[in-house]
Short mmCIF file of N, CA and C and ligand atoms in Angstrom, two decimals:
data_model
loop_
_atom_site.label_atom_id
_atom_site.label_comp_id
_atom_site.label_asym_id
_atom_site.label_seq_id
_atom_site.Cartn_x
_atom_site.Cartn_y
_atom_site.Cartn_z
N MET A 1130 95.41 93.56 94.72
CA MET A 1130 96.71 92.97 94.61
C MET A 1130 96.59 91.47 94.36
N GLU A 1131 97.29 90.95 93.37
CA GLU A 1131 97.22 89.62 92.98
C GLU A 1131 97.75 88.73 94.22
N THR A 1132 97.27 87.50 94.42
CA THR A 1132 97.58 86.77 95.63
C THR A 1132 99.04 86.47 95.79
N PHE A 1133 99.68 85.90 94.73
CA PHE A 1133 101.15 85.57 94.81
C PHE A 1133 101.95 86.82 95.03
N GLU A 1134 101.61 87.94 94.33
CA GLU A 1134 102.39 89.18 94.52
C GLU A 1134 102.21 89.63 95.94
N CYS A 1135 101.06 89.57 96.48
CA CYS A 1135 100.85 89.92 97.82
C CYS A 1135 101.74 89.13 98.83
N ILE A 1136 101.66 87.87 98.66
CA ILE A 1136 102.43 87.00 99.64
C ILE A 1136 103.91 87.27 99.48
N LYS A 1137 104.38 87.36 98.25
CA LYS A 1137 105.83 87.50 98.05
C LYS A 1137 106.38 88.91 98.36
N SER A 1138 105.48 89.87 98.24
CA SER A 1138 106.03 91.26 98.56
C SER A 1138 105.81 91.73 99.88
N ARG A 1139 105.04 90.99 100.78
CA ARG A 1139 104.78 91.45 102.17
C ARG A 1139 106.10 91.47 103.00
N ARG A 1140 106.25 92.55 103.67
CA ARG A 1140 107.56 92.60 104.60
C ARG A 1140 107.01 93.24 105.96
N SER A 1141 107.70 92.99 106.97
CA SER A 1141 107.35 93.56 108.24
C SER A 1141 107.62 95.09 108.14
N LYS A 1142 106.74 95.92 108.62
CA LYS A 1142 106.89 97.38 108.66
C LYS A 1142 107.00 97.82 110.15
N ARG A 1143 108.03 98.63 110.40
CA ARG A 1143 108.21 99.08 111.86
C ARG A 1143 108.32 100.54 111.96
N LYS A 1144 108.01 101.24 110.90
CA LYS A 1144 107.95 102.70 111.01
C LYS A 1144 106.63 103.19 110.24
N PHE A 1145 105.81 103.99 110.99
CA PHE A 1145 104.51 104.32 110.45
C PHE A 1145 104.26 105.79 110.49
N LEU A 1146 103.39 106.24 109.49
CA LEU A 1146 103.02 107.65 109.36
C LEU A 1146 101.99 107.99 110.54
N ALA A 1147 101.93 109.18 110.94
CA ALA A 1147 100.96 109.66 111.92
C ALA A 1147 99.61 109.86 111.18
N LYS A 1148 99.04 108.81 110.68
CA LYS A 1148 97.79 108.88 109.95
C LYS A 1148 96.83 107.79 110.38
N GLU A 1149 95.63 108.10 110.69
CA GLU A 1149 94.71 107.12 111.21
C GLU A 1149 94.19 106.22 110.03
N VAL A 1150 94.13 104.94 110.37
CA VAL A 1150 93.53 103.97 109.46
C VAL A 1150 91.98 104.00 109.66
N PRO A 1151 91.20 104.30 108.58
CA PRO A 1151 89.80 104.38 108.76
C PRO A 1151 89.17 103.04 109.12
N ASP A 1152 87.93 103.14 109.81
CA ASP A 1152 87.20 102.00 110.31
C ASP A 1152 86.84 100.97 109.18
N ASP A 1153 86.61 101.62 108.00
CA ASP A 1153 86.15 100.56 106.93
C ASP A 1153 87.37 99.60 106.59
N LEU A 1154 88.52 100.13 106.60
CA LEU A 1154 89.74 99.33 106.41
C LEU A 1154 89.86 98.35 107.50
N ILE A 1155 89.75 98.76 108.75
CA ILE A 1155 89.81 97.83 109.80
C ILE A 1155 88.86 96.71 109.68
N GLY A 1156 87.65 97.08 109.22
CA GLY A 1156 86.57 96.10 108.94
C GLY A 1156 87.07 95.07 107.94
N LYS A 1157 87.65 95.63 106.82
CA LYS A 1157 88.10 94.63 105.80
C LYS A 1157 89.25 93.67 106.32
N ILE A 1158 90.08 94.18 107.21
CA ILE A 1158 91.16 93.34 107.79
C ILE A 1158 90.46 92.29 108.61
N ILE A 1159 89.53 92.64 109.47
CA ILE A 1159 88.84 91.69 110.26
C ILE A 1159 88.07 90.55 109.49
N GLU A 1160 87.51 91.04 108.41
CA GLU A 1160 86.83 90.01 107.42
C GLU A 1160 87.73 88.91 106.98
N THR A 1161 89.02 89.27 106.81
CA THR A 1161 89.94 88.23 106.40
C THR A 1161 90.40 87.36 107.44
N GLY A 1162 90.47 87.92 108.73
CA GLY A 1162 90.79 87.12 109.88
C GLY A 1162 89.74 85.98 110.24
N LYS A 1163 88.55 86.44 110.02
CA LYS A 1163 87.51 85.46 110.36
C LYS A 1163 87.23 84.39 109.30
N CYS A 1164 87.88 84.67 108.11
CA CYS A 1164 87.81 83.56 107.07
C CYS A 1164 88.79 82.50 107.28
N ALA A 1165 89.67 82.66 108.17
CA ALA A 1165 90.75 81.65 108.41
C ALA A 1165 90.21 80.29 108.80
N PRO A 1166 90.98 79.27 108.48
CA PRO A 1166 90.65 77.87 109.01
C PRO A 1166 90.71 77.98 110.60
N SER A 1167 89.91 77.09 111.18
CA SER A 1167 90.04 76.89 112.63
C SER A 1167 89.75 75.52 112.98
N SER A 1168 90.20 75.04 114.09
CA SER A 1168 89.94 73.63 114.50
C SER A 1168 88.46 73.44 114.68
N HIS A 1169 87.99 72.48 114.05
CA HIS A 1169 86.55 72.09 114.02
C HIS A 1169 85.66 73.27 113.60
N ASP A 1170 86.25 74.17 112.81
CA ASP A 1170 85.51 75.34 112.47
C ASP A 1170 84.90 76.10 113.63
N CYS A 1171 85.66 76.18 114.76
CA CYS A 1171 85.11 76.73 116.00
C CYS A 1171 85.07 78.24 115.98
N GLN A 1172 85.92 78.84 115.07
CA GLN A 1172 85.93 80.35 114.94
C GLN A 1172 86.09 81.05 116.28
N PRO A 1173 87.17 80.70 117.00
CA PRO A 1173 87.23 81.10 118.40
C PRO A 1173 87.84 82.49 118.76
N TRP A 1174 87.79 83.33 117.68
CA TRP A 1174 88.68 84.58 117.84
C TRP A 1174 87.91 85.67 118.53
N GLN A 1175 88.67 86.49 119.16
CA GLN A 1175 88.20 87.88 119.62
C GLN A 1175 89.30 88.80 119.22
N PHE A 1176 89.00 89.79 118.50
CA PHE A 1176 90.08 90.81 117.98
C PHE A 1176 89.90 92.10 118.75
N TYR A 1177 90.91 92.60 119.31
CA TYR A 1177 90.86 93.82 120.12
C TYR A 1177 91.74 94.86 119.35
N ILE A 1178 91.08 96.01 119.10
CA ILE A 1178 91.68 97.15 118.45
C ILE A 1178 92.11 98.15 119.51
N ILE A 1179 93.44 98.28 119.64
CA ILE A 1179 93.88 99.16 120.80
C ILE A 1179 94.58 100.37 120.24
N ARG A 1180 93.94 101.50 120.33
CA ARG A 1180 94.39 102.75 119.70
C ARG A 1180 94.68 103.81 120.77
N ASP A 1181 94.11 103.59 121.91
CA ASP A 1181 94.21 104.58 123.01
C ASP A 1181 95.77 104.76 123.34
N LYS A 1182 96.19 106.06 123.26
CA LYS A 1182 97.62 106.39 123.43
C LYS A 1182 98.19 105.92 124.77
N LYS A 1183 97.29 106.10 125.83
CA LYS A 1183 97.80 105.77 127.21
C LYS A 1183 98.03 104.29 127.23
N LEU A 1184 97.10 103.54 126.69
CA LEU A 1184 97.27 101.98 126.76
C LEU A 1184 98.43 101.60 125.92
N LYS A 1185 98.58 102.16 124.71
CA LYS A 1185 99.70 101.79 123.96
C LYS A 1185 101.01 102.19 124.70
N GLY A 1186 101.03 103.33 125.37
CA GLY A 1186 102.25 103.80 126.07
C GLY A 1186 102.52 102.81 127.16
N LYS A 1187 101.57 102.32 127.92
CA LYS A 1187 101.75 101.35 128.99
C LYS A 1187 102.24 100.07 128.43
N PHE A 1188 101.62 99.68 127.27
CA PHE A 1188 102.08 98.39 126.70
C PHE A 1188 103.63 98.55 126.27
N ALA A 1189 103.91 99.68 125.69
CA ALA A 1189 105.22 99.86 125.19
C ALA A 1189 106.31 99.67 126.24
N GLU A 1190 105.90 99.94 127.50
CA GLU A 1190 106.85 99.73 128.65
C GLU A 1190 107.13 98.30 128.99
N THR A 1191 106.29 97.44 128.50
CA THR A 1191 106.42 95.99 128.75
C THR A 1191 107.16 95.24 127.59
N GLY A 1192 107.63 94.08 127.73
CA GLY A 1192 108.17 93.33 126.64
C GLY A 1192 109.59 93.89 126.19
N TYR A 1193 109.95 93.53 124.95
CA TYR A 1193 111.23 93.94 124.47
C TYR A 1193 111.43 95.40 124.22
N GLU A 1194 112.57 95.92 124.67
CA GLU A 1194 112.89 97.36 124.54
C GLU A 1194 112.85 97.74 123.05
N GLU A 1195 113.32 96.94 122.17
CA GLU A 1195 113.39 97.33 120.70
C GLU A 1195 111.99 97.51 120.06
N ASN A 1196 110.94 96.90 120.73
CA ASN A 1196 109.66 97.01 120.16
C ASN A 1196 108.93 98.30 120.57
N LYS A 1197 109.57 99.03 121.59
CA LYS A 1197 108.86 100.10 122.14
C LYS A 1197 108.56 101.25 121.09
N PRO A 1198 109.62 101.70 120.30
CA PRO A 1198 109.31 102.69 119.30
C PRO A 1198 108.29 102.27 118.21
N ILE A 1199 108.23 100.97 117.95
CA ILE A 1199 107.30 100.52 116.94
C ILE A 1199 105.86 100.54 117.44
N VAL A 1200 105.70 100.16 118.77
CA VAL A 1200 104.37 100.19 119.39
C VAL A 1200 103.89 101.66 119.41
N LEU A 1201 104.88 102.64 119.83
CA LEU A 1201 104.43 104.01 120.03
C LEU A 1201 104.13 104.65 118.57
N SER A 1202 104.73 104.16 117.51
CA SER A 1202 104.43 104.76 116.18
C SER A 1202 103.25 104.21 115.44
N CYS A 1203 102.89 102.89 115.78
CA CYS A 1203 101.79 102.29 114.96
C CYS A 1203 100.52 103.02 115.38
N ASP A 1204 99.52 102.95 114.32
CA ASP A 1204 98.32 103.66 114.54
C ASP A 1204 97.48 102.85 115.56
N PHE A 1205 97.50 101.46 115.45
CA PHE A 1205 96.74 100.66 116.48
C PHE A 1205 97.41 99.35 116.51
N ILE A 1206 97.16 98.75 117.70
CA ILE A 1206 97.57 97.35 117.89
C ILE A 1206 96.37 96.47 117.65
N LEU A 1207 96.42 95.51 116.86
CA LEU A 1207 95.38 94.43 116.73
C LEU A 1207 95.77 93.25 117.48
N LEU A 1208 95.13 93.01 118.62
CA LEU A 1208 95.46 91.97 119.50
C LEU A 1208 94.56 90.74 119.18
N ILE A 1209 95.26 89.67 118.82
CA ILE A 1209 94.42 88.47 118.43
C ILE A 1209 94.35 87.50 119.57
N CYS A 1210 93.14 87.28 120.09
CA CYS A 1210 92.88 86.42 121.25
C CYS A 1210 92.06 85.22 120.79
N VAL A 1211 92.24 84.07 121.43
CA VAL A 1211 91.40 82.90 121.14
C VAL A 1211 90.67 82.45 122.44
N ASP A 1212 89.40 82.17 122.27
CA ASP A 1212 88.55 81.75 123.33
C ASP A 1212 88.87 80.28 123.66
N LYS A 1213 89.61 80.10 124.82
CA LYS A 1213 90.00 78.72 125.18
C LYS A 1213 88.92 77.76 125.41
N ASP A 1214 87.68 78.30 125.77
CA ASP A 1214 86.50 77.42 125.91
C ASP A 1214 86.08 76.84 124.59
N LYS A 1215 86.31 77.67 123.53
CA LYS A 1215 85.95 77.15 122.20
C LYS A 1215 87.04 76.34 121.53
N SER A 1216 88.26 76.60 121.97
CA SER A 1216 89.45 75.92 121.33
C SER A 1216 90.47 75.60 122.43
N PRO A 1217 90.11 74.54 123.17
CA PRO A 1217 91.00 74.25 124.29
C PRO A 1217 92.38 73.82 123.95
N SER A 1218 92.60 73.07 122.88
CA SER A 1218 93.85 72.43 122.58
C SER A 1218 94.60 73.02 121.32
N ARG A 1219 93.91 73.83 120.50
CA ARG A 1219 94.43 74.31 119.35
C ARG A 1219 94.46 75.75 119.24
N PHE A 1220 94.50 76.42 120.40
CA PHE A 1220 94.24 77.87 120.44
C PHE A 1220 95.44 78.61 119.79
N VAL A 1221 96.61 78.11 119.91
CA VAL A 1221 97.73 78.87 119.29
C VAL A 1221 97.69 78.84 117.73
N GLU A 1222 97.40 77.64 117.22
CA GLU A 1222 97.32 77.56 115.76
C GLU A 1222 96.17 78.34 115.21
N ASP A 1223 95.00 78.35 115.94
CA ASP A 1223 93.84 79.03 115.53
C ASP A 1223 94.15 80.56 115.45
N GLY A 1224 94.81 80.98 116.46
CA GLY A 1224 95.15 82.43 116.53
C GLY A 1224 96.16 82.84 115.39
N VAL A 1225 97.20 82.05 115.29
CA VAL A 1225 98.32 82.47 114.29
C VAL A 1225 97.83 82.48 112.92
N ILE A 1226 97.03 81.53 112.55
CA ILE A 1226 96.60 81.41 111.11
C ILE A 1226 95.67 82.55 110.75
N ALA A 1227 94.86 82.97 111.76
CA ALA A 1227 94.05 84.17 111.40
C ALA A 1227 94.94 85.48 111.30
N ALA A 1228 96.01 85.51 112.09
CA ALA A 1228 96.89 86.61 112.07
C ALA A 1228 97.62 86.80 110.71
N GLN A 1229 97.99 85.67 110.06
CA GLN A 1229 98.56 85.72 108.87
C GLN A 1229 97.68 86.15 107.73
N ASN A 1230 96.39 85.63 107.83
CA ASN A 1230 95.44 86.13 106.77
C ASN A 1230 95.40 87.61 106.86
N MET A 1231 95.39 88.17 108.10
CA MET A 1231 95.23 89.61 108.31
C MET A 1231 96.45 90.38 107.85
N ALA A 1232 97.66 89.80 108.15
CA ALA A 1232 98.91 90.47 107.78
C ALA A 1232 98.95 90.65 106.26
N LEU A 1233 98.43 89.65 105.48
CA LEU A 1233 98.45 89.74 104.02
C LEU A 1233 97.39 90.71 103.59
N ALA A 1234 96.27 90.77 104.23
CA ALA A 1234 95.22 91.69 103.85
C ALA A 1234 95.67 93.13 104.15
N ILE A 1235 96.36 93.24 105.19
CA ILE A 1235 96.90 94.62 105.57
C ILE A 1235 97.82 95.13 104.47
N HIS A 1236 98.63 94.30 104.02
CA HIS A 1236 99.61 94.56 102.90
C HIS A 1236 98.86 94.87 101.67
N ALA A 1237 97.90 94.04 101.28
CA ALA A 1237 97.15 94.33 100.07
C ALA A 1237 96.30 95.65 100.09
N LEU A 1238 96.04 96.12 101.26
CA LEU A 1238 95.30 97.35 101.41
C LEU A 1238 96.31 98.55 101.42
N GLY A 1239 97.55 98.35 101.29
CA GLY A 1239 98.50 99.47 101.30
C GLY A 1239 98.94 99.91 102.64
N LEU A 1240 98.60 99.02 103.64
CA LEU A 1240 98.97 99.35 105.06
C LEU A 1240 100.22 98.48 105.42
N GLY A 1241 100.77 98.67 106.58
CA GLY A 1241 101.85 97.76 106.93
C GLY A 1241 101.60 97.25 108.45
N SER A 1242 102.39 96.18 108.67
CA SER A 1242 102.31 95.57 110.05
C SER A 1242 103.55 94.83 110.40
N VAL A 1243 103.60 94.57 111.63
CA VAL A 1243 104.66 93.69 112.16
C VAL A 1243 103.97 92.83 113.18
N TYR A 1244 104.46 91.60 113.30
CA TYR A 1244 103.97 90.60 114.19
C TYR A 1244 104.67 90.57 115.50
N LEU A 1245 103.95 90.56 116.64
CA LEU A 1245 104.57 90.37 117.89
C LEU A 1245 103.89 89.23 118.63
N SER A 1246 104.66 88.41 119.34
CA SER A 1246 104.05 87.31 120.13
C SER A 1246 103.39 87.84 121.36
N ALA A 1247 102.29 87.21 121.68
CA ALA A 1247 101.71 87.48 122.97
C ALA A 1247 101.68 86.25 123.84
N TYR A 1248 101.56 85.04 123.23
CA TYR A 1248 101.42 83.83 123.93
C TYR A 1248 102.85 83.21 123.95
N ASN A 1249 103.34 82.86 125.19
CA ASN A 1249 104.65 82.23 125.24
C ASN A 1249 104.52 81.07 126.21
N PRO A 1250 104.59 79.80 125.64
CA PRO A 1250 104.36 78.61 126.45
C PRO A 1250 105.40 78.56 127.63
N ASP A 1251 106.53 79.31 127.50
CA ASP A 1251 107.51 79.24 128.66
C ASP A 1251 107.32 80.41 129.66
N ASP A 1252 106.33 81.22 129.33
CA ASP A 1252 106.14 82.45 130.23
C ASP A 1252 104.62 82.80 130.17
N SER A 1253 103.94 82.11 131.04
CA SER A 1253 102.47 82.30 131.08
C SER A 1253 102.11 83.61 131.68
N LEU A 1254 103.13 84.22 132.38
CA LEU A 1254 102.88 85.54 132.96
C LEU A 1254 102.68 86.69 131.90
N ARG A 1255 103.38 86.44 130.70
CA ARG A 1255 103.24 87.41 129.70
C ARG A 1255 101.80 87.56 129.15
N ALA A 1256 101.14 86.49 128.95
CA ALA A 1256 99.78 86.57 128.52
C ALA A 1256 98.84 87.22 129.56
N LYS A 1257 99.19 86.82 130.79
CA LYS A 1257 98.36 87.44 131.82
C LYS A 1257 98.53 88.97 132.03
N GLU A 1258 99.82 89.34 131.82
CA GLU A 1258 100.17 90.68 131.80
C GLU A 1258 99.41 91.51 130.73
N ILE A 1259 99.24 90.94 129.56
CA ILE A 1259 98.58 91.59 128.39
C ILE A 1259 97.05 91.57 128.74
N GLN A 1260 96.58 90.49 129.35
CA GLN A 1260 95.12 90.41 129.75
C GLN A 1260 94.83 91.57 130.66
N ASP A 1261 95.69 91.68 131.67
CA ASP A 1261 95.36 92.67 132.70
C ASP A 1261 95.48 94.11 132.13
N LEU A 1262 96.44 94.37 131.34
CA LEU A 1262 96.63 95.65 130.72
C LEU A 1262 95.46 96.10 129.87
N PHE A 1263 94.92 95.16 129.07
CA PHE A 1263 93.91 95.54 128.07
C PHE A 1263 92.47 95.02 128.52
N SER A 1264 92.38 94.64 129.85
CA SER A 1264 91.08 94.10 130.34
C SER A 1264 90.56 93.05 129.49
N ILE A 1265 91.22 92.04 129.23
CA ILE A 1265 90.79 90.89 128.45
C ILE A 1265 90.32 89.79 129.42
N PRO A 1266 89.09 89.29 129.16
CA PRO A 1266 88.59 88.17 130.09
C PRO A 1266 89.57 86.94 130.06
N GLU A 1267 89.59 86.25 131.14
CA GLU A 1267 90.47 85.13 131.33
C GLU A 1267 90.46 84.02 130.28
N ASN A 1268 89.32 83.73 129.77
CA ASN A 1268 89.20 82.67 128.73
C ASN A 1268 89.75 83.09 127.34
N ASN A 1269 89.90 84.38 127.12
CA ASN A 1269 90.41 84.88 125.88
C ASN A 1269 91.91 84.93 125.96
N MET A 1270 92.66 84.00 125.42
CA MET A 1270 94.02 83.88 125.47
C MET A 1270 94.71 84.84 124.40
N PRO A 1271 95.50 85.73 124.77
CA PRO A 1271 96.25 86.57 123.82
C PRO A 1271 97.26 85.59 123.13
N ILE A 1272 97.19 85.64 121.82
CA ILE A 1272 98.09 84.74 121.06
C ILE A 1272 99.15 85.63 120.40
N CYS A 1273 98.82 86.60 119.76
CA CYS A 1273 99.83 87.41 119.00
C CYS A 1273 99.15 88.82 118.72
N MET A 1274 99.96 89.66 118.22
CA MET A 1274 99.45 91.01 117.85
C MET A 1274 100.09 91.51 116.54
N LEU A 1275 99.32 92.37 115.79
CA LEU A 1275 100.00 92.97 114.67
C LEU A 1275 99.91 94.48 115.01
N LEU A 1276 101.05 95.13 114.87
CA LEU A 1276 101.15 96.60 114.97
C LEU A 1276 100.90 97.14 113.57
N ILE A 1277 99.93 97.97 113.54
CA ILE A 1277 99.41 98.35 112.20
C ILE A 1277 99.40 99.86 111.99
N GLY A 1278 99.73 100.28 110.69
CA GLY A 1278 99.58 101.68 110.30
C GLY A 1278 99.88 101.84 108.90
N TYR A 1279 99.85 103.12 108.43
CA TYR A 1279 100.30 103.47 107.13
C TYR A 1279 101.87 103.35 107.13
N PRO A 1280 102.52 102.60 106.25
CA PRO A 1280 103.95 102.49 106.32
C PRO A 1280 104.62 103.67 105.91
N ASP A 1281 105.74 104.07 106.69
CA ASP A 1281 106.53 105.19 106.38
C ASP A 1281 107.33 104.77 105.06
N PRO A 1282 107.19 105.55 103.97
CA PRO A 1282 107.92 105.13 102.75
C PRO A 1282 109.44 105.29 102.90
N ASN A 1283 109.89 106.05 103.86
CA ASN A 1283 111.37 106.20 104.03
C ASN A 1283 111.90 105.10 104.87
N GLU A 1284 111.18 104.12 105.36
CA GLU A 1284 111.72 103.06 106.14
C GLU A 1284 112.62 102.17 105.26
N LYS A 1285 113.88 102.00 105.71
CA LYS A 1285 114.80 101.17 104.91
C LYS A 1285 114.67 99.72 105.37
N LEU A 1286 114.23 98.81 104.57
CA LEU A 1286 114.01 97.45 104.95
C LEU A 1286 115.38 96.62 104.78
N GLU A 1287 115.67 95.83 105.78
CA GLU A 1287 116.89 95.01 105.56
C GLU A 1287 116.64 94.05 104.38
N ASN A 1288 117.74 93.81 103.60
CA ASN A 1288 117.64 92.76 102.60
C ASN A 1288 117.33 91.47 103.13
N LYS A 1289 116.42 90.81 102.49
CA LYS A 1289 115.91 89.49 102.94
C LYS A 1289 116.27 88.44 101.94
N ILE A 1290 117.09 87.45 102.34
CA ILE A 1290 117.47 86.34 101.36
C ILE A 1290 116.64 85.18 101.71
N LEU A 1291 115.91 84.72 100.69
CA LEU A 1291 114.98 83.49 100.89
C LEU A 1291 115.74 82.25 100.68
N ARG A 1292 115.48 81.21 101.45
CA ARG A 1292 116.12 79.91 101.20
C ARG A 1292 115.70 79.30 99.87
N ASP A 1293 116.51 78.54 99.34
CA ASP A 1293 116.27 77.87 98.02
C ASP A 1293 115.26 76.81 98.18
N ASN A 1294 114.36 76.62 97.23
CA ASN A 1294 113.37 75.55 97.20
C ASN A 1294 114.00 74.15 97.47
N ASN A 1295 115.13 73.95 96.82
CA ASN A 1295 115.83 72.63 96.90
C ASN A 1295 116.22 72.33 98.30
N ASP A 1296 116.51 73.33 99.06
CA ASP A 1296 116.94 73.21 100.49
C ASP A 1296 115.68 72.95 101.34
N LEU A 1297 114.57 73.35 100.90
CA LEU A 1297 113.37 73.33 101.81
C LEU A 1297 112.56 72.01 101.52
N ILE A 1298 112.58 71.39 100.27
CA ILE A 1298 111.80 70.32 99.91
C ILE A 1298 112.48 68.97 100.02
N GLU A 1299 111.91 68.05 100.55
CA GLU A 1299 112.39 66.69 100.55
C GLU A 1299 111.24 65.81 100.09
N TYR A 1300 111.56 64.89 99.29
CA TYR A 1300 110.51 63.94 98.78
C TYR A 1300 110.72 62.56 99.38
N ARG A 1301 109.67 61.95 99.71
CA ARG A 1301 109.74 60.59 100.32
C ARG A 1301 108.98 59.59 99.47
C1 FMN B 1147 106.79 84.52 116.15
C2 FMN B 1147 107.30 85.88 115.64
C3 FMN B 1147 107.69 86.84 116.61
C4 FMN B 1147 108.11 88.10 116.12
N1 FMN B 1147 108.52 89.04 117.03
C5 FMN B 1147 108.93 90.21 116.64
C6 FMN B 1147 109.26 91.19 117.56
O1 FMN B 1147 109.16 91.08 118.79
N2 FMN B 1147 109.70 92.45 117.07
C7 FMN B 1147 109.80 92.67 115.69
O2 FMN B 1147 110.16 93.82 115.31
N3 FMN B 1147 109.49 91.72 114.81
C8 FMN B 1147 109.02 90.52 115.27
N4 FMN B 1147 108.68 89.57 114.35
C9 FMN B 1147 108.82 89.91 112.86
C10 FMN B 1147 110.05 89.09 112.30
O3 FMN B 1147 111.19 89.77 112.78
C11 FMN B 1147 110.05 89.25 110.75
O4 FMN B 1147 108.87 88.56 110.27
C12 FMN B 1147 111.20 88.59 110.14
O5 FMN B 1147 112.39 89.31 110.35
C13 FMN B 1147 111.10 88.43 108.57
O6 FMN B 1147 110.93 89.63 108.04
P1 FMN B 1147 109.66 90.01 107.06
O7 FMN B 1147 108.41 89.84 107.96
O8 FMN B 1147 109.97 91.39 106.51
O9 FMN B 1147 109.63 88.99 105.93
C14 FMN B 1147 108.15 88.30 114.70
C15 FMN B 1147 107.68 87.36 113.82
C16 FMN B 1147 107.28 86.17 114.29
C17 FMN B 1147 106.73 85.19 113.28
#
């Protein structure tokens, strides 16, 4: 898929088919995450693939109620963590920028995803809860996650109205 088309046509997907994403596609997704820019090129990521139904079920019980059915229907959760020993002050940016690379790659591969936050500066307990649930070492800070699967073609997406360039750009 052409780059501009990929960026412009990506949408969050919240309904997935009961079909497993093969490992080679997961590998391709990860390839694009690790190409992302990172502070001082520290490449501080650790990516966790969570497919175990019990773990997904436990996770679905935490966080926002409206996310529960999405978590249960996705094929796997890709949890993006950043090693705070490698990236002590830029860990959020380092994590999110890799996630967006992967969200675009997921779309280009004909898969779908939706972004969920894991790190919340106002709620340090949320990241700890995720670390405990998925047995993540303390230095690996959960930043965000992508719920991934083959998109259900019957999902009705809400119409999205983009802001006008003139409203977004200011020249100085
Ligand atoms: C920081 C952040 C947090 C988000 N959290 C959720 C969430 O908890 N549940 C959800 O369904 N979507 C979540 N989303 C997805 C947004 O709702 C979605 O990107 C937005 O509505 C725009 O739609 P689009 O992705 O189809 O362009 C989140 C996105 C971001 C960037």
